[in-house]
Short mmCIF file of C-alpha atoms and ligand atoms in Angstrom, two decimals:
data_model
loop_
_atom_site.label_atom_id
_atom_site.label_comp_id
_atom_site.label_asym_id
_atom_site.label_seq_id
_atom_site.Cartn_x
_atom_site.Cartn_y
_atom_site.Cartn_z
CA UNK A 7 101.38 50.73 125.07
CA UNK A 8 104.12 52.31 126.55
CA UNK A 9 102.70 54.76 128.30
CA UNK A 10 100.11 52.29 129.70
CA UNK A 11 103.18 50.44 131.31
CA UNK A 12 104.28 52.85 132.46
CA UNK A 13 101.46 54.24 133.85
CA UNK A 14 100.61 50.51 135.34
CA UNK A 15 104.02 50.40 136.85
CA UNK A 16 103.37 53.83 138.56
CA UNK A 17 100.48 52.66 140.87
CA UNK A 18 102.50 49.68 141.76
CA UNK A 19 100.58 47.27 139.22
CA UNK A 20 102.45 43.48 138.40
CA UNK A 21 102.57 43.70 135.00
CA UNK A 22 102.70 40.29 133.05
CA UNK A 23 103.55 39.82 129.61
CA UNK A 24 102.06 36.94 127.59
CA UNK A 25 103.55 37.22 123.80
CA UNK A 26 102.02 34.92 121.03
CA UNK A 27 101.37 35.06 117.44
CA UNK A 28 97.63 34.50 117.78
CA UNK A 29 95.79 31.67 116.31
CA UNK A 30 94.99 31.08 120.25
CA UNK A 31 94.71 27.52 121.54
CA UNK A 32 94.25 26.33 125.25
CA UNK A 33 97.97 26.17 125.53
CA UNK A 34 97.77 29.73 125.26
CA UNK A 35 94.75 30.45 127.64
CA UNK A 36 96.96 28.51 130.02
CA UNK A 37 100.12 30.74 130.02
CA UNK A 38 96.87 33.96 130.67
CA UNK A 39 95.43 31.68 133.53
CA UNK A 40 98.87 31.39 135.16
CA UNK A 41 99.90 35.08 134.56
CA UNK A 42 96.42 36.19 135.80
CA UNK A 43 97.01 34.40 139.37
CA UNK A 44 100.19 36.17 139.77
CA UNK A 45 99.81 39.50 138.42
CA UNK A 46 97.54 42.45 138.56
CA UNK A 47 97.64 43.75 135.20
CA UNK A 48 97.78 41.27 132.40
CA UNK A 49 98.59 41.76 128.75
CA UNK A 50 98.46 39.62 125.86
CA UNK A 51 100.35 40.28 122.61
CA UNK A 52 99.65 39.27 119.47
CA UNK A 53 101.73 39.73 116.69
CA UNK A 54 103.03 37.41 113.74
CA UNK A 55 106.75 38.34 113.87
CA UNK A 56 107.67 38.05 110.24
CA UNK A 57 111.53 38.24 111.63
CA UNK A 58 111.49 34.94 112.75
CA UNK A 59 109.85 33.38 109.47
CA UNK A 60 112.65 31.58 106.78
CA UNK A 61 111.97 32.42 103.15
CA UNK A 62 110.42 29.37 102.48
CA UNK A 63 108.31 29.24 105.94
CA UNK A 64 104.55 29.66 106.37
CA UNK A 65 104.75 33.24 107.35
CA UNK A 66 101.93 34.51 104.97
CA UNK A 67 99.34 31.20 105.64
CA UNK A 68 99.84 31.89 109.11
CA UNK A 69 96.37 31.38 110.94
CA UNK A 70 95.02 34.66 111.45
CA UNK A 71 92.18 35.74 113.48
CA UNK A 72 92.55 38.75 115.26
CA UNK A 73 88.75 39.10 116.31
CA UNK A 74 88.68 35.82 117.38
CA UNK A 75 91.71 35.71 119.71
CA UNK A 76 90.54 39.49 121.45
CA UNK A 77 87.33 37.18 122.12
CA UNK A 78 89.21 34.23 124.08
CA UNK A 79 91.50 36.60 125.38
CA UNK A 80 88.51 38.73 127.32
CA UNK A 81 87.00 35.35 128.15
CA UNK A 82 90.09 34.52 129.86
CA UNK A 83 90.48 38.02 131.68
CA UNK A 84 93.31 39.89 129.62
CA UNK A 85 93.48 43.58 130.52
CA UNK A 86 95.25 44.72 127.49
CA UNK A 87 95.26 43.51 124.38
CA UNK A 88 98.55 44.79 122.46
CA UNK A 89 97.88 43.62 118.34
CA UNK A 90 100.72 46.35 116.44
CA UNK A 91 101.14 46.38 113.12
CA UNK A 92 104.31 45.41 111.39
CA UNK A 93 105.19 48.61 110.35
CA UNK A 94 105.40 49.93 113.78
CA UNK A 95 107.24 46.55 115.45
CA UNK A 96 109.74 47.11 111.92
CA UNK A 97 109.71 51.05 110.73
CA UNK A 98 111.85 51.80 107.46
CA UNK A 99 115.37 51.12 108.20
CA UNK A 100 115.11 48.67 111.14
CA UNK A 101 118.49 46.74 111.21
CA UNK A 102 119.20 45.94 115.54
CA UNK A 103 119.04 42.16 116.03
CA UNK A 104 119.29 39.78 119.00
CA UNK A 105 121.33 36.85 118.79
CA UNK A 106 121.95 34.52 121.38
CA UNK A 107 124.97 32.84 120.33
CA UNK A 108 125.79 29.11 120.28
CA UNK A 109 122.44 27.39 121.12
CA UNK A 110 120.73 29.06 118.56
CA UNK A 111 122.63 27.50 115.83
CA UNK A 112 121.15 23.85 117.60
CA UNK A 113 117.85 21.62 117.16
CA UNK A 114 115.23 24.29 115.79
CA UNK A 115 118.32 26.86 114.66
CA UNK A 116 119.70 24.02 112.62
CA UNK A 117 116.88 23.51 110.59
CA UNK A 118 115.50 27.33 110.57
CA UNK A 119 118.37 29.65 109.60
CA UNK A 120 117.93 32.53 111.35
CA UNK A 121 114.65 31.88 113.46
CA UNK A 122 116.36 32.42 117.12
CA UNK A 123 117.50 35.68 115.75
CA UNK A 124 114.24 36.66 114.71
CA UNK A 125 112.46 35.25 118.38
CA UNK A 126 114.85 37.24 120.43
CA UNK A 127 114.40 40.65 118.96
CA UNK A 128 110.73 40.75 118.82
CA UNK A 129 110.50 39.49 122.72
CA UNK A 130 113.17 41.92 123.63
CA UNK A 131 111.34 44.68 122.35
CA UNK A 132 108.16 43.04 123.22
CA UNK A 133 109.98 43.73 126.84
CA UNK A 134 110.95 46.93 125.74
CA UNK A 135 107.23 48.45 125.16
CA UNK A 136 105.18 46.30 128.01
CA UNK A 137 108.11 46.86 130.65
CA UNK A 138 106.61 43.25 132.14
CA UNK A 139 107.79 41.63 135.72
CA UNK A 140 106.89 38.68 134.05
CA UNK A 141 106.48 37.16 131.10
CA UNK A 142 104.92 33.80 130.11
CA UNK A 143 105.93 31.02 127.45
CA UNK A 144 104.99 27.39 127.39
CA UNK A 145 107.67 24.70 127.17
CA UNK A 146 106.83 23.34 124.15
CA UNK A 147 109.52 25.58 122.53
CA UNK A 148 112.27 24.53 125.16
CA UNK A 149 114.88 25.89 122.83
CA UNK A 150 113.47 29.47 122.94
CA UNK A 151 112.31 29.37 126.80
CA UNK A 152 116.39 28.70 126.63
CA UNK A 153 117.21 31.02 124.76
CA UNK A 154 115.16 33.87 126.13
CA UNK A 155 116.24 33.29 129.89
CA UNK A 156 119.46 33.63 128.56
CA UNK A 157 118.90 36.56 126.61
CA UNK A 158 117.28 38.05 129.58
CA UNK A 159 120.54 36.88 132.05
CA UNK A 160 122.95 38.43 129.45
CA UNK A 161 121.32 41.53 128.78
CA UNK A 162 120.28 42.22 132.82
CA UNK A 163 116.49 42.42 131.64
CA UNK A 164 113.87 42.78 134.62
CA UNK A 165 111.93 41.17 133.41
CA UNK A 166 111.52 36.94 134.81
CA UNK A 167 110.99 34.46 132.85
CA UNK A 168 107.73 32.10 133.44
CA UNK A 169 107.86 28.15 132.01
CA UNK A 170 104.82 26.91 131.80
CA UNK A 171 103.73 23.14 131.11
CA UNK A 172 102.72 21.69 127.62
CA UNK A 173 99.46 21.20 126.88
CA UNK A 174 98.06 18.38 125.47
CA UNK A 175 95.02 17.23 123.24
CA UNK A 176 93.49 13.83 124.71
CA UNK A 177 95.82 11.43 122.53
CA UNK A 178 98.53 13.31 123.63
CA UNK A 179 99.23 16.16 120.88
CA UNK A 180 100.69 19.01 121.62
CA UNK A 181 98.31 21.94 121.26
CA UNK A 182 100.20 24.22 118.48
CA UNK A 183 98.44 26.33 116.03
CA UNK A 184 100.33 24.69 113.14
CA UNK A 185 98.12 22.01 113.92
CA UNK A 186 94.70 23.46 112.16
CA UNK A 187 97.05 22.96 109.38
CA UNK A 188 96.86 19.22 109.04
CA UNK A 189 94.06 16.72 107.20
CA UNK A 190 92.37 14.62 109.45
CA UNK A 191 94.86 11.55 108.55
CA UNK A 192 98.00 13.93 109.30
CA UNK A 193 96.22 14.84 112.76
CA UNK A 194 95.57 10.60 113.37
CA UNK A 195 99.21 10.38 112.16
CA UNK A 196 100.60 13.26 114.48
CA UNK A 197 100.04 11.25 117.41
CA UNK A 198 103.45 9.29 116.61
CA UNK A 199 105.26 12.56 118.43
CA UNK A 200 104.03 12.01 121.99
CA UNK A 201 104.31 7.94 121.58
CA UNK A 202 107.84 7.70 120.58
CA UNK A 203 108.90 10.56 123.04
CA UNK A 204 107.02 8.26 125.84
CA UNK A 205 108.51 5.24 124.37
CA UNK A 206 112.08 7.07 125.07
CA UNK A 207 111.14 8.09 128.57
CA UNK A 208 109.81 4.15 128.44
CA UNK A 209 113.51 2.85 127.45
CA UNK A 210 115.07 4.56 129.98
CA UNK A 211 112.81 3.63 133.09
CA UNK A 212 113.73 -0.16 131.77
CA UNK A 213 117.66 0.81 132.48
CA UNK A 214 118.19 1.91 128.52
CA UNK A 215 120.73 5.09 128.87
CA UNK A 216 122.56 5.15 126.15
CA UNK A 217 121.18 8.35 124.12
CA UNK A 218 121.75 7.07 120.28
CA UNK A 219 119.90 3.86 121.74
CA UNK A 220 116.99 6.40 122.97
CA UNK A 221 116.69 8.27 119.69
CA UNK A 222 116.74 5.23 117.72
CA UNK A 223 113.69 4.09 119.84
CA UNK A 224 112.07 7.55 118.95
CA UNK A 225 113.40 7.18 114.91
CA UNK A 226 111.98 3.47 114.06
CA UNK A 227 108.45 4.67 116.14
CA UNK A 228 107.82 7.90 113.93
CA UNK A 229 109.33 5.86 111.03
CA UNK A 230 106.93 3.44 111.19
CA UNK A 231 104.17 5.56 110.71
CA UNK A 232 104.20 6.39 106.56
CA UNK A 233 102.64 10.11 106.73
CA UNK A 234 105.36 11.51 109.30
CA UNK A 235 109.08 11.93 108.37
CA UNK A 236 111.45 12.58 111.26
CA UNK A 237 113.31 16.11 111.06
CA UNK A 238 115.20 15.50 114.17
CA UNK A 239 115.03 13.39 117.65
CA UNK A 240 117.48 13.70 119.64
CA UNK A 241 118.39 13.27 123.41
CA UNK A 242 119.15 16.78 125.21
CA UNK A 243 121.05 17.67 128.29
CA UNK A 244 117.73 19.43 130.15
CA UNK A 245 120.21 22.11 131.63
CA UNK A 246 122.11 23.03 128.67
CA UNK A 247 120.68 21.63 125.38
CA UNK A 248 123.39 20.40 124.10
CA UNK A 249 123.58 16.47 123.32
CA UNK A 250 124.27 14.04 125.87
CA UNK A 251 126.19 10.54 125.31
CA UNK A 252 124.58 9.19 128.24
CA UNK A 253 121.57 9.79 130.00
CA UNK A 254 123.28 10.34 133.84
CA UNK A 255 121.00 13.53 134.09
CA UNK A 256 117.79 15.01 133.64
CA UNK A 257 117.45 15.63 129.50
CA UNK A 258 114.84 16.39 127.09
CA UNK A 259 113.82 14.27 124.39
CA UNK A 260 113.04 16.44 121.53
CA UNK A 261 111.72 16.39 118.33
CA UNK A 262 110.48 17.99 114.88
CA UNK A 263 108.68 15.86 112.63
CA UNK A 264 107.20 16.57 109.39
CA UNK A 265 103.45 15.53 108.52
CA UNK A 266 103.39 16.46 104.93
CA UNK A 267 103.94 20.06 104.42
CA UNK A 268 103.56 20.67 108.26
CA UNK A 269 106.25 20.76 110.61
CA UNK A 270 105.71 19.69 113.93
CA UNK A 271 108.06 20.18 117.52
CA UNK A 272 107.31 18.58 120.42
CA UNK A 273 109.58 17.73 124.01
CA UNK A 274 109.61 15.56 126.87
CA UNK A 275 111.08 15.66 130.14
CA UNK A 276 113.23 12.55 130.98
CA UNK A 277 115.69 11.67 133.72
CA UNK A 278 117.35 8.68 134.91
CA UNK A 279 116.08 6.60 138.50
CA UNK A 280 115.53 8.71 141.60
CA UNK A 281 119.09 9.11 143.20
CA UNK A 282 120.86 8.17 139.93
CA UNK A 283 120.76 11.30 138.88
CA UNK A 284 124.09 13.31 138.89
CA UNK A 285 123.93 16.78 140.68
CA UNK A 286 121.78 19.06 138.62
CA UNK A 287 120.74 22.40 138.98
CA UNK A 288 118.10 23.88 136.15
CA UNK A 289 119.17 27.26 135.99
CA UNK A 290 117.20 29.18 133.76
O1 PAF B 328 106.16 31.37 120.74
C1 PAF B 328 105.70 32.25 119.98
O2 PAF B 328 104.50 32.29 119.71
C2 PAF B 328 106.63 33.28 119.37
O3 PAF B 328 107.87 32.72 119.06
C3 PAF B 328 106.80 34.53 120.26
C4 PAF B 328 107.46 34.20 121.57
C5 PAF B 328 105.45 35.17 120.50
C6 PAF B 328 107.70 35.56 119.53
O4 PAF B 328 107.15 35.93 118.32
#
């Protein structure tokens, strides 16, 4: 792979980098669409990073399909498919980690020791091996498009970071392969997510910007529905993460909810009325 990169890079190809741990859904296809409009050699990874699995996690019932992803990834014009095997990623005596200190600890970090760590040392040496000019995640994991433009500021990486929209199923679920995991009533159920994070984007068109107010909007919504048991919801400065009091500018509502066994994350954009909104730059 390396030496293809390398080789790429030599006749002046754009590489672009779009890491995933298979199980391939449209939002995925997406992130290939975008990379394939803006670079001339596109490669798709697939690997499930067992680093960034806790003990108790689904790590070994993760959807695999490896045929079946190299077939939608051809469809959608990949020029490299790059599928390594564990023992390559993590040879005997691997023990260099990533950790992007502080906002790992938040939100998903909170509730999965450890994960953060395990996300930023697969995509740095994800970086390492494709040598990508770009490289393309969705935003439905805001906390690790955070964490990896940060990873990639600190560490002087070349490599820019892409943010692509979330994509949504009809009702409004966010596409996630963690969601072949649930029974038809859990998938009826799962549309709670998207409703209470609309009703909190709702709340605060109507003049509502008091966060705890917001997430309690969010809380009694998902509450309300019997199969789904709130993880988290919380109101998020959009620039830093970190919790807000008030909502003077642009945040994220975000939330992890459980639907029996299955644990779903989802994130919306909010910010307060045109020209409200205290100076804000989204540095990433
Ligand atoms: O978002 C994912 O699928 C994974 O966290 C990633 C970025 C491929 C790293 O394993």
């Amino acid at each position: 792979m390396k030496e293809y990169a390398r080789g790429a890079r030599g006749e002046g190809r754009v590489i672009g980098l779009v890491p995933t741990m298979g199980a391939l859904h449209e939002g995925h296809t997406a992130l290939v669409a975008r990379a394939r409009q803006e670079c001339s050699r596109v490669i798709a990874s697939v690997f499930v990073n067992p680093k960034q699995f806790g003990p108790k996690e689904d790590y070994k019932k993760y959807p695999r399909d490896l045929p079946q992803d190299a077939e939608k990834l051809a469809l959608v014009g990949v020029d490299v498919l790059f599928a390594p095997e564990t023992a390559d990623v993590y040879p005997d005596g691997f023990r260099t980690y990533v950790h992007v200190e502080g906002i790992s600890e938040r939100l998903e970090g909170r509730s999965r020791p450890g994960h953060f760590r395990g996300v930023a040392t697969v995509v740095l040496k994800l970086f390492e091996i494709v040598q990508p000019h770009f490289a393309y995640f969705g935003r439905k994991d805001a906390q690790q498009v955070r964490i990896i433009s940060e990873m990639a500021r600190d560490l002087n990486l070349d490599a820019g970071i892409v943010v692509c929209p979330i994509v949504r199923e009809a009702d409004g679920l966010a596409l996630s392969s963690r969601n072949a995991y649930l029974s038809d009533q859990e998938r009826k159920a799962a549309r709670v997510l998207y409703r209470a994070l609309l009703a909190a984007r709702n709340e605060l068109a109507a003049g509502v910007r008091d966060a705890m107010q917001l997430q309690g909007v969010m809380r009694r919504i998902i509450e309300a529905e019997s199969l789904a048991v709130v993880d988290y919801a919380e109101i998020v400065s959009a620039d830093t993460l970190e919790p807000v009091v008030r909502v003077a500018r642009p945040c994220f509502a975000v939330l992890a909810v459980f639907l029996g066994k299955v644990r779903l994350i989802d994130n919306l954009f909010i910010e307060p009325a045109p020209g409200e909104s205290e100076e804000f730059v989204f540095q990433l």
